[in-house]
PDB file of C-alpha atoms in Angstrom:
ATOM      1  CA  UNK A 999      31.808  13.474 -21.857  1.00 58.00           C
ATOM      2  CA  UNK A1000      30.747  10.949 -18.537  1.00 63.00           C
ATOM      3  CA  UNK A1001      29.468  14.515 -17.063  1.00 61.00           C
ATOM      4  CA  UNK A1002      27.742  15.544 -20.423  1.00 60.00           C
ATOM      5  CA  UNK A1003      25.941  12.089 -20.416  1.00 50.00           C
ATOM      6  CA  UNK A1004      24.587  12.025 -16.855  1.00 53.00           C
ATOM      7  CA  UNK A1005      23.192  15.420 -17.664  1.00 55.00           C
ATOM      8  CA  UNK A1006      21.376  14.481 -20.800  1.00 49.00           C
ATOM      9  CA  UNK A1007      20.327  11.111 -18.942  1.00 54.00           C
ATOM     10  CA  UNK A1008      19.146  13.176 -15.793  1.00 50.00           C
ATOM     11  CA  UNK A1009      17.216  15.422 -18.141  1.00 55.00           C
ATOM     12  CA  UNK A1010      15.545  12.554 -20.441  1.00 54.00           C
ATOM     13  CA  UNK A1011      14.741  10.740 -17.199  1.00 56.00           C
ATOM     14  CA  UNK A1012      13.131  14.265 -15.800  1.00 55.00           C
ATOM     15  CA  UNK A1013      11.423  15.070 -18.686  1.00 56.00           C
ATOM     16  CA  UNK A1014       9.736  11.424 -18.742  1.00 60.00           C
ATOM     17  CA  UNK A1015       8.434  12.140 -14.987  1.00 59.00           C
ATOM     18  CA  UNK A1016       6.849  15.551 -16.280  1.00 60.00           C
ATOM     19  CA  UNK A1017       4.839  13.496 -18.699  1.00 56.00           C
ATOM     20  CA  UNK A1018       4.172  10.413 -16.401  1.00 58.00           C
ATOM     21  CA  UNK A1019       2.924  13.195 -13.881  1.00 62.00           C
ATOM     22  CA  UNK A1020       0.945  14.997 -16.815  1.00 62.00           C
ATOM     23  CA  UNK A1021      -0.666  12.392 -18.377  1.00 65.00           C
ATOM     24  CA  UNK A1022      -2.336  11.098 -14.821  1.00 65.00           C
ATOM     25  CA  UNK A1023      -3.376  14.165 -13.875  1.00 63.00           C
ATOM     26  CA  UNK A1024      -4.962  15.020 -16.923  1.00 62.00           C
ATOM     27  CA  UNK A1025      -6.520  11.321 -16.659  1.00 69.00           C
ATOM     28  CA  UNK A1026      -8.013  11.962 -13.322  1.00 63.00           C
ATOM     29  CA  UNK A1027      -9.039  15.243 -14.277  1.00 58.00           C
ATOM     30  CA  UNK A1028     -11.391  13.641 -17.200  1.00 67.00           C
ATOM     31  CA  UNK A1029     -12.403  10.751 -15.312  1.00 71.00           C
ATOM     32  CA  UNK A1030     -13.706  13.596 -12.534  1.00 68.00           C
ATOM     33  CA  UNK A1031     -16.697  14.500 -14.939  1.00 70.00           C
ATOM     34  CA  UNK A1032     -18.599  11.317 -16.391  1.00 74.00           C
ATOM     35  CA  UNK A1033     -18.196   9.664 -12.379  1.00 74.00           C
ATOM     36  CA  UNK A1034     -19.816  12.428 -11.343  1.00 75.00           C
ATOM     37  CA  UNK A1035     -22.608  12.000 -13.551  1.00 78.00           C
ATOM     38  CA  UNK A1036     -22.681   8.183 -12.953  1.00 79.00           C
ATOM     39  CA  UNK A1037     -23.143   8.916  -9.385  1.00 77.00           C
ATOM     40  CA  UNK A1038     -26.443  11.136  -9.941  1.00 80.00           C
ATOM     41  CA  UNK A1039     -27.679   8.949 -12.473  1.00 77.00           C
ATOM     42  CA  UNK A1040     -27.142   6.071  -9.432  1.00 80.00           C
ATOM     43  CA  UNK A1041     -29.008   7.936  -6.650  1.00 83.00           C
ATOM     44  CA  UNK A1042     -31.703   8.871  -9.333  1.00 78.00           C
ATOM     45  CA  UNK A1043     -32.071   4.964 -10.175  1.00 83.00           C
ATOM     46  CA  UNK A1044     -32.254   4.141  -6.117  1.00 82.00           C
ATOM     47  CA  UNK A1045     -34.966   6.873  -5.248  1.00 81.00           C
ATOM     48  CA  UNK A1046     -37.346   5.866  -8.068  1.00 77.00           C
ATOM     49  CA  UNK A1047     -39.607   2.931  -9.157  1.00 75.00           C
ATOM     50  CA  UNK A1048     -38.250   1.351 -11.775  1.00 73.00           C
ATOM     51  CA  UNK A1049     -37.931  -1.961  -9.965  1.00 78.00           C
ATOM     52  CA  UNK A1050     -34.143  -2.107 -10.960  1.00 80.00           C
ATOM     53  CA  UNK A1051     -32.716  -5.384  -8.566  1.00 83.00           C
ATOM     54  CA  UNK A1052     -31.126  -4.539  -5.775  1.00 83.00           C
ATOM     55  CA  UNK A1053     -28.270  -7.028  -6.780  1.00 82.00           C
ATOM     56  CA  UNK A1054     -27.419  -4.538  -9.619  1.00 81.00           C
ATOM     57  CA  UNK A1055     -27.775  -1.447  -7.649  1.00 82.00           C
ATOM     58  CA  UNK A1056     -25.160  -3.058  -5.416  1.00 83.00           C
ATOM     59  CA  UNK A1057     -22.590  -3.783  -8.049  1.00 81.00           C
ATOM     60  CA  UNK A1058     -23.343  -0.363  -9.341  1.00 81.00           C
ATOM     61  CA  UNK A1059     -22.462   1.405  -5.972  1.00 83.00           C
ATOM     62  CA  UNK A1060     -19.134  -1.404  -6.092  1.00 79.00           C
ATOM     63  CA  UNK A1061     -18.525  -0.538  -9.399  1.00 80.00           C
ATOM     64  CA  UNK A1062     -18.298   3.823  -9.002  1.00 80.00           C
ATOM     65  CA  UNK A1063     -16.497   2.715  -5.670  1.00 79.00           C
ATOM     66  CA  UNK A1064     -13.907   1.418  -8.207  1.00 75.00           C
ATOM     67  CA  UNK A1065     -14.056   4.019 -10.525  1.00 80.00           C
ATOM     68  CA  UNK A1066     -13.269   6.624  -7.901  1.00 78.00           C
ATOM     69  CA  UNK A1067     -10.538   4.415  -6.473  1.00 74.00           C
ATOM     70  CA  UNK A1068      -8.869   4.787  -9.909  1.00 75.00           C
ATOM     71  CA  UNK A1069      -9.095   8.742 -10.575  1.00 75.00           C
ATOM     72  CA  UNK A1070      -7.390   8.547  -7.087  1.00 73.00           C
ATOM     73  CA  UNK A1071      -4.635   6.680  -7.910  1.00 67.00           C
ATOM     74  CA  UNK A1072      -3.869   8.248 -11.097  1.00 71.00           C
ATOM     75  CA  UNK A1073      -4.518  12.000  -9.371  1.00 71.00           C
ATOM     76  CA  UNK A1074      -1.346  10.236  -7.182  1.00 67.00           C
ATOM     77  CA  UNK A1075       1.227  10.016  -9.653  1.00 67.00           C
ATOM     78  CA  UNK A1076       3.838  12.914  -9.757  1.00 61.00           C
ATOM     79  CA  UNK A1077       3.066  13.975  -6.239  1.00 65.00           C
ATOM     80  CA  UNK A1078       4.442  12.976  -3.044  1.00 73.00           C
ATOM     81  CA  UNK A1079       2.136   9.938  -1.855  1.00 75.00           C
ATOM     82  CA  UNK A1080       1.092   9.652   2.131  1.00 85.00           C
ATOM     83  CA  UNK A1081       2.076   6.427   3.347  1.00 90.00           C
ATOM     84  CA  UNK A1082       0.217   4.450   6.564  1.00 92.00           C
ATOM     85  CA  UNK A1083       0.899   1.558   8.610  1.00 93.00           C
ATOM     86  CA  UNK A1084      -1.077  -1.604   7.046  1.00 93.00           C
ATOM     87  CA  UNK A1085      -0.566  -5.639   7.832  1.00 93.00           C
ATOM     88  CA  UNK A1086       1.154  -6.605   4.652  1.00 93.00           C
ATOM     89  CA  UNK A1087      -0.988  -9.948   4.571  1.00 93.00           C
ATOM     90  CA  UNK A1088      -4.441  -7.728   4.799  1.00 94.00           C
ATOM     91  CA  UNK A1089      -3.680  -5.512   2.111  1.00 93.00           C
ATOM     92  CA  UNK A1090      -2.436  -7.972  -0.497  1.00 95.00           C
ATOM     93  CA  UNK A1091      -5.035 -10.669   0.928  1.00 94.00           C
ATOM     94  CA  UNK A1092      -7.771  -7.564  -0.056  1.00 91.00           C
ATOM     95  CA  UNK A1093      -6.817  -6.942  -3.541  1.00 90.00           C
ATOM     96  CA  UNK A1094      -6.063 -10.861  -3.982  1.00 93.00           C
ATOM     97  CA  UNK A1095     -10.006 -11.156  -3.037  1.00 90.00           C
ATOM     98  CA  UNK A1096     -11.142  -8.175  -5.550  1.00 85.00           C
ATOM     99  CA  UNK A1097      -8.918 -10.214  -8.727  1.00 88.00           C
ATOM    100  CA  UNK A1098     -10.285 -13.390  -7.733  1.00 89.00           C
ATOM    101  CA  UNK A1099     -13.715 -12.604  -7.545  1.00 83.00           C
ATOM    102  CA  UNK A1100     -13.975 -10.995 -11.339  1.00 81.00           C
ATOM    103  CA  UNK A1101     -11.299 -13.533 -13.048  1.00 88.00           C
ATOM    104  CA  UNK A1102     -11.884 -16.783 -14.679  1.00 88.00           C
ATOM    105  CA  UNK A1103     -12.144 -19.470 -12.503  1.00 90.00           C
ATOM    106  CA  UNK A1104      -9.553 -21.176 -14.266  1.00 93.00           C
ATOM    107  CA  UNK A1105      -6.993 -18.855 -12.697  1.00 94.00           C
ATOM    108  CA  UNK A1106      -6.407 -19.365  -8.698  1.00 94.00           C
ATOM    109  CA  UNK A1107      -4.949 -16.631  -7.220  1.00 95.00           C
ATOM    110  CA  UNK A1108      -4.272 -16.726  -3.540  1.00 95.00           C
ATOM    111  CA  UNK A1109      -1.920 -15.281  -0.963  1.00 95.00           C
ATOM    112  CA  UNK A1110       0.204 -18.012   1.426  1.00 92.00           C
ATOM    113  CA  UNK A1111      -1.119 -17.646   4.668  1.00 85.00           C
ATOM    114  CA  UNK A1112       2.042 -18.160   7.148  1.00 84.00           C
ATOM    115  CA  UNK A1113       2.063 -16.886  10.493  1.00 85.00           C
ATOM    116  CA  UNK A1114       5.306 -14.481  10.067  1.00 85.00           C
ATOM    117  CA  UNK A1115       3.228 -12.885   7.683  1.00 85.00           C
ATOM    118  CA  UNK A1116       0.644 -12.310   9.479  1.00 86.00           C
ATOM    119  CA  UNK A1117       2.719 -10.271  11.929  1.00 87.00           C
ATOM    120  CA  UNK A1118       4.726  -7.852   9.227  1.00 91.00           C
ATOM    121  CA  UNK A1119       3.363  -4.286   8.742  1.00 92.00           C
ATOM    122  CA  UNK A1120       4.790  -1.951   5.923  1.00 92.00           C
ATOM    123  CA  UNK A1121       4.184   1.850   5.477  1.00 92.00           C
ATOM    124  CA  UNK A1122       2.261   1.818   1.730  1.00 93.00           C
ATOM    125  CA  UNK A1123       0.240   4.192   0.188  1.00 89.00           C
ATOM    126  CA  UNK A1124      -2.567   1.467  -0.032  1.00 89.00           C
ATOM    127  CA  UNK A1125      -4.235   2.785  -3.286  1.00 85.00           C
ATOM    128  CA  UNK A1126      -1.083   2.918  -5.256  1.00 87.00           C
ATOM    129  CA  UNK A1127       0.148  -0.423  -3.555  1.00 92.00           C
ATOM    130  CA  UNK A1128      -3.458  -2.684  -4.489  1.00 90.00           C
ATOM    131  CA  UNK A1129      -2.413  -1.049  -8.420  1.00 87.00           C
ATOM    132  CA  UNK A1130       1.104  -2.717  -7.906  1.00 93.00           C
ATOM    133  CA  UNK A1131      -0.718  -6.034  -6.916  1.00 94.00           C
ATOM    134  CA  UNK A1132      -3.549  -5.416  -9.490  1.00 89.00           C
ATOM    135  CA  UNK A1133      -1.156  -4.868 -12.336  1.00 90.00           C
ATOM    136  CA  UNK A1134       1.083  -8.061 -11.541  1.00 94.00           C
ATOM    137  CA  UNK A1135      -1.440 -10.232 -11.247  1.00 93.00           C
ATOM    138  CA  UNK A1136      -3.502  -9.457 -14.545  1.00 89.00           C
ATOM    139  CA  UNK A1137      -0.196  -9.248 -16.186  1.00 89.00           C
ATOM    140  CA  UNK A1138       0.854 -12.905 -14.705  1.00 91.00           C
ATOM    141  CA  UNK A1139      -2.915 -14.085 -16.575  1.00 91.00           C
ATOM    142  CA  UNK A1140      -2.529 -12.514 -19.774  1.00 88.00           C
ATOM    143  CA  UNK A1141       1.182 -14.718 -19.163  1.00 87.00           C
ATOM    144  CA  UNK A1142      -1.342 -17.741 -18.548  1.00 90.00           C
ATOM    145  CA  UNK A1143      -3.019 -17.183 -21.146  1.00 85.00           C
ATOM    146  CA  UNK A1144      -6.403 -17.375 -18.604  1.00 82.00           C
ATOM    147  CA  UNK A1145      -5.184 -20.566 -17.097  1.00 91.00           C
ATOM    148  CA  UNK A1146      -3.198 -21.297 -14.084  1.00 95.00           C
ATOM    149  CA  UNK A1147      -2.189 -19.951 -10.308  1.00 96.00           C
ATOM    150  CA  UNK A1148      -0.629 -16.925  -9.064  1.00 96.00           C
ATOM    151  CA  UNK A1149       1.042 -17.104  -5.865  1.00 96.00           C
ATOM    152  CA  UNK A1150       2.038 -14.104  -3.230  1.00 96.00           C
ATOM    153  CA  UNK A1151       5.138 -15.591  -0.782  1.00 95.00           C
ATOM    154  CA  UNK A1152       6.735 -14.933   2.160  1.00 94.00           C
ATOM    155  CA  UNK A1153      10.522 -14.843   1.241  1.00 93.00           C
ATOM    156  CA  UNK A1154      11.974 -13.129   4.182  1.00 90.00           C
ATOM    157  CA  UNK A1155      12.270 -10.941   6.420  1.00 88.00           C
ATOM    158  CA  UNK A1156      14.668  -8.943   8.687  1.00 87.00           C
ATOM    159  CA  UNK A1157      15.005  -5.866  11.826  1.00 84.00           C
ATOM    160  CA  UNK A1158      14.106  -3.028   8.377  1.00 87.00           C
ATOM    161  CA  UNK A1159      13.269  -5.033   5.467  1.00 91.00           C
ATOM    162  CA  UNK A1160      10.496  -7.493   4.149  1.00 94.00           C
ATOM    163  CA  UNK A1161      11.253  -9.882   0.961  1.00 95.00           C
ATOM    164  CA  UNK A1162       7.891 -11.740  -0.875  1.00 95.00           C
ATOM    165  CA  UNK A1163       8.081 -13.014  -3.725  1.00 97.00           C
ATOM    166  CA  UNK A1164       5.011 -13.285  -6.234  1.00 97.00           C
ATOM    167  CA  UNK A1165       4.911 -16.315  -8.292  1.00 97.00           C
ATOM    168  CA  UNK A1166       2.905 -17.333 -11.383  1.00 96.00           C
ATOM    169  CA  UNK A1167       2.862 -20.352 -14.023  1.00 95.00           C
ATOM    170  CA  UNK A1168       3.107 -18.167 -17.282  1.00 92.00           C
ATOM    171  CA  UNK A1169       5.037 -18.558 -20.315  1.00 92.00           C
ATOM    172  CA  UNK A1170       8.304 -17.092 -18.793  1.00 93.00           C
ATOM    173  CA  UNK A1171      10.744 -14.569 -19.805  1.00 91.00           C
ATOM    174  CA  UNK A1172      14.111 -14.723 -21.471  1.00 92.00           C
ATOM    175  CA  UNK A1173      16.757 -13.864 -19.135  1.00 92.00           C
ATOM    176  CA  UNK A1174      17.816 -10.575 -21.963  1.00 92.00           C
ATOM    177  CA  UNK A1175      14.422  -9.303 -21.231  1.00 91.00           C
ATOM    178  CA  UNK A1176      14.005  -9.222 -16.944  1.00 92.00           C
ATOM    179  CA  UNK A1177      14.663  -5.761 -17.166  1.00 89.00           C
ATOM    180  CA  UNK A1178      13.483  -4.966 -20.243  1.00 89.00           C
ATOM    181  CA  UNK A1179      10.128  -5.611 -19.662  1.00 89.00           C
ATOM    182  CA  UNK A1180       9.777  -2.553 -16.881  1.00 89.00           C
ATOM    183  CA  UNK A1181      10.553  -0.424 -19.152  1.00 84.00           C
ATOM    184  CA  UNK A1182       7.526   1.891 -20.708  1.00 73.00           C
ATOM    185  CA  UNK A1183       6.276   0.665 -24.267  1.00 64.00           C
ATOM    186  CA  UNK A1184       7.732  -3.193 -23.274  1.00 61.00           C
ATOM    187  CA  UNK A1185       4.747  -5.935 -24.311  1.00 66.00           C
ATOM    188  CA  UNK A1186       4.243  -8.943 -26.029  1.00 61.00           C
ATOM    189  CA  UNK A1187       0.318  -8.585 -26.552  1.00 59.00           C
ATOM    190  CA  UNK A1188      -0.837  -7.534 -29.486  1.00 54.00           C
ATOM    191  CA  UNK A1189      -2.851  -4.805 -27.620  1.00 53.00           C
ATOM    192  CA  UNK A1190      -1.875  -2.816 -24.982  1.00 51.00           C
ATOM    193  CA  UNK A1191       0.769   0.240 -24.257  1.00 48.00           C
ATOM    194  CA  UNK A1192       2.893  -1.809 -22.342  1.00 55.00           C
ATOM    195  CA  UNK A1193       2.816   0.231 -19.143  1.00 69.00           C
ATOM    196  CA  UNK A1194       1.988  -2.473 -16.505  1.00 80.00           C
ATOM    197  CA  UNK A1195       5.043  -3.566 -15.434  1.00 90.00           C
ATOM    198  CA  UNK A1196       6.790   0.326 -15.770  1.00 86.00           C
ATOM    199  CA  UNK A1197       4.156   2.051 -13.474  1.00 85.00           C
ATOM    200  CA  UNK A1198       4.566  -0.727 -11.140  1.00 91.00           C
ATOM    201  CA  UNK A1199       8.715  -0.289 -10.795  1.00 92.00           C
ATOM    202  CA  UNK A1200       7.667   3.360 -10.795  1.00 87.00           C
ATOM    203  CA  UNK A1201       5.418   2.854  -7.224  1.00 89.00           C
ATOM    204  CA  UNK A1202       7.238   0.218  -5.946  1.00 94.00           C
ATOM    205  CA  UNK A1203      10.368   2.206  -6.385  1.00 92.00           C
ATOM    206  CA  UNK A1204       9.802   5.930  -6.694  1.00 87.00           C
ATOM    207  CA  UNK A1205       7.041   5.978  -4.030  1.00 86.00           C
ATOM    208  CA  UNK A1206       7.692   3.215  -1.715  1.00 91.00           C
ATOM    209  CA  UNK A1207      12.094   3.179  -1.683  1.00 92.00           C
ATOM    210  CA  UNK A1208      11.605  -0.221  -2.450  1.00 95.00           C
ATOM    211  CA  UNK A1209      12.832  -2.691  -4.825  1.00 96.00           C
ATOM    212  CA  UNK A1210      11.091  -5.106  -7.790  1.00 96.00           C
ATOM    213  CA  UNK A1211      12.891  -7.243 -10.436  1.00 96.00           C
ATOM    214  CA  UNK A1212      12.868 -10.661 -11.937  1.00 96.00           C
ATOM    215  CA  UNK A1213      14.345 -13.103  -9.320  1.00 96.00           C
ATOM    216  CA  UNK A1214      13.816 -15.744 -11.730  1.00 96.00           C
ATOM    217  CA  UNK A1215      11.646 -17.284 -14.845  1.00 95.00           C
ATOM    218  CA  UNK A1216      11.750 -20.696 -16.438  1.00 94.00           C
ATOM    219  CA  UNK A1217       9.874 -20.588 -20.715  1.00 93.00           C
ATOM    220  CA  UNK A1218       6.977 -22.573 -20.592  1.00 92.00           C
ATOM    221  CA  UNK A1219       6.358 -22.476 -17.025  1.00 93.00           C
ATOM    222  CA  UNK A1220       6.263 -19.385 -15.079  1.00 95.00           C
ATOM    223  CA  UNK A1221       8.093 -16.355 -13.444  1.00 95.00           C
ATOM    224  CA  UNK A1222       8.850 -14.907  -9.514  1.00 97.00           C
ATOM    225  CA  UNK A1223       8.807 -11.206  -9.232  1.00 97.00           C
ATOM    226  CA  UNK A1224      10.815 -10.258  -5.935  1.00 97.00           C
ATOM    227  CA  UNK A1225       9.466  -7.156  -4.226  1.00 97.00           C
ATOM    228  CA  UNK A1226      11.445  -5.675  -1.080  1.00 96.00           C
ATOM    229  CA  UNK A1227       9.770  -2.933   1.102  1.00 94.00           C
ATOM    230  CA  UNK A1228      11.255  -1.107   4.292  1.00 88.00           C
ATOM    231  CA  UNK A1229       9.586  -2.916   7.516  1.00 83.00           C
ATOM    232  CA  UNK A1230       7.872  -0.199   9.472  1.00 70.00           C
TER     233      UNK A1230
END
């Protein structure tokens, strides 16, 4: 029976990758189309005269820079991701920046700048790693309901392994549901597909041989995430 379970488990669990894997591909695959449209459409719009600002051409050319940072990330999922040496404060500092600058000022997001942090590099697959960042922050504001501070934190470090915790004043979570909520299909908005949280266990996890879970959450005033990567 125990070896009749782990199969069917193994299976279910394999099958689910197969359609993580599909469903990204197929997502980058139709994304690959209309950007490449966008992009003519772009160049057309900067070689003519229709006295379009250059303000908007800019945010245009920041904006396609986005789009084709996502089709990367999802063509990423299901395959083996490269990972690089990066400063662990420079890459979350980075995607900190790119939240803050297009969320409501009522939200302060910010990265603690100690000088052990400074010094830690981690080998990430920096695309898939600013999505982890991305996901938990815009998930910690929907939390805030658009009001309130998100905080990335040293918590340790030692000779292989790097501990920081990520910190944010939301409405909490029940201690049944810390690891419920990484599970696909988990949310408590009434929109959304509830796959925040479970993609970012699945690149934390499956892609980095790290670690992510609730370290702790308080109702009515906010939740830590722990994430623990391999020093490189």
């Amino acid at each position: 029976l125990a070896i009749s379970y782990f199969a069917f488990s193994y299976s279910r669990s394999s099958e689910q990758n197969k359609v993580w894997a599909g469903m990204s591909k197929e997502t980058a695959h139709q994304l690959g189309t209309p950007i490449s449209s966008l992009m003519g459409w772009l160049d057309y719009l900067k070689d003519s005269d229709n006295n379009v600002p250059e303000k908007v051409l800019t945010e245009m050319d920041h904006d396609m820079e986005r789009l084709g940072l996502i089709t990367e990330r999802f063509s990423k999922i299901g395959s083996e991701p490269s990972l690089s040496e990066y400063n662990l404060y420079d890459v979350l500092e980075e995607s900190v920046t790119y939240i803050n600058s297009r969320t409501s000022d009522k939200v302060c997001i910010e990265v603690l700048d100690v000088e052990e942090f400074r010094s830690l590099n981690v080998a990430v697959n920096k695309p898939l790693f600013a999505w982890v960042v991305e996901n938990l922050c815009k998930n910690a504001v929907d939390a805030m309901q658009g009001e309130g501070s998100i905080v990335f934190q040293l918590a340790g470090s030692s000779n292989d392994l790097i501990q920081f915790d990520v910190k944010d004043t939301g409405k909490g979570v029940p201690n049944s549901k810390f690891k419920t909520i990484f599970k696909p299909g988990f949310t408590t908005k009434k929109r959304g597909w509830g796959l925040g949280l479970s993609l970012v266990k699945r690149i934390i996890e499956n892609y980095h041989k790290g670690k992510i879970y609730v370290k702790s959450s308080e109702l009515g005033k906010g939740t830590t995430f722990r994430i623990e990567l391999k020093k490189h």
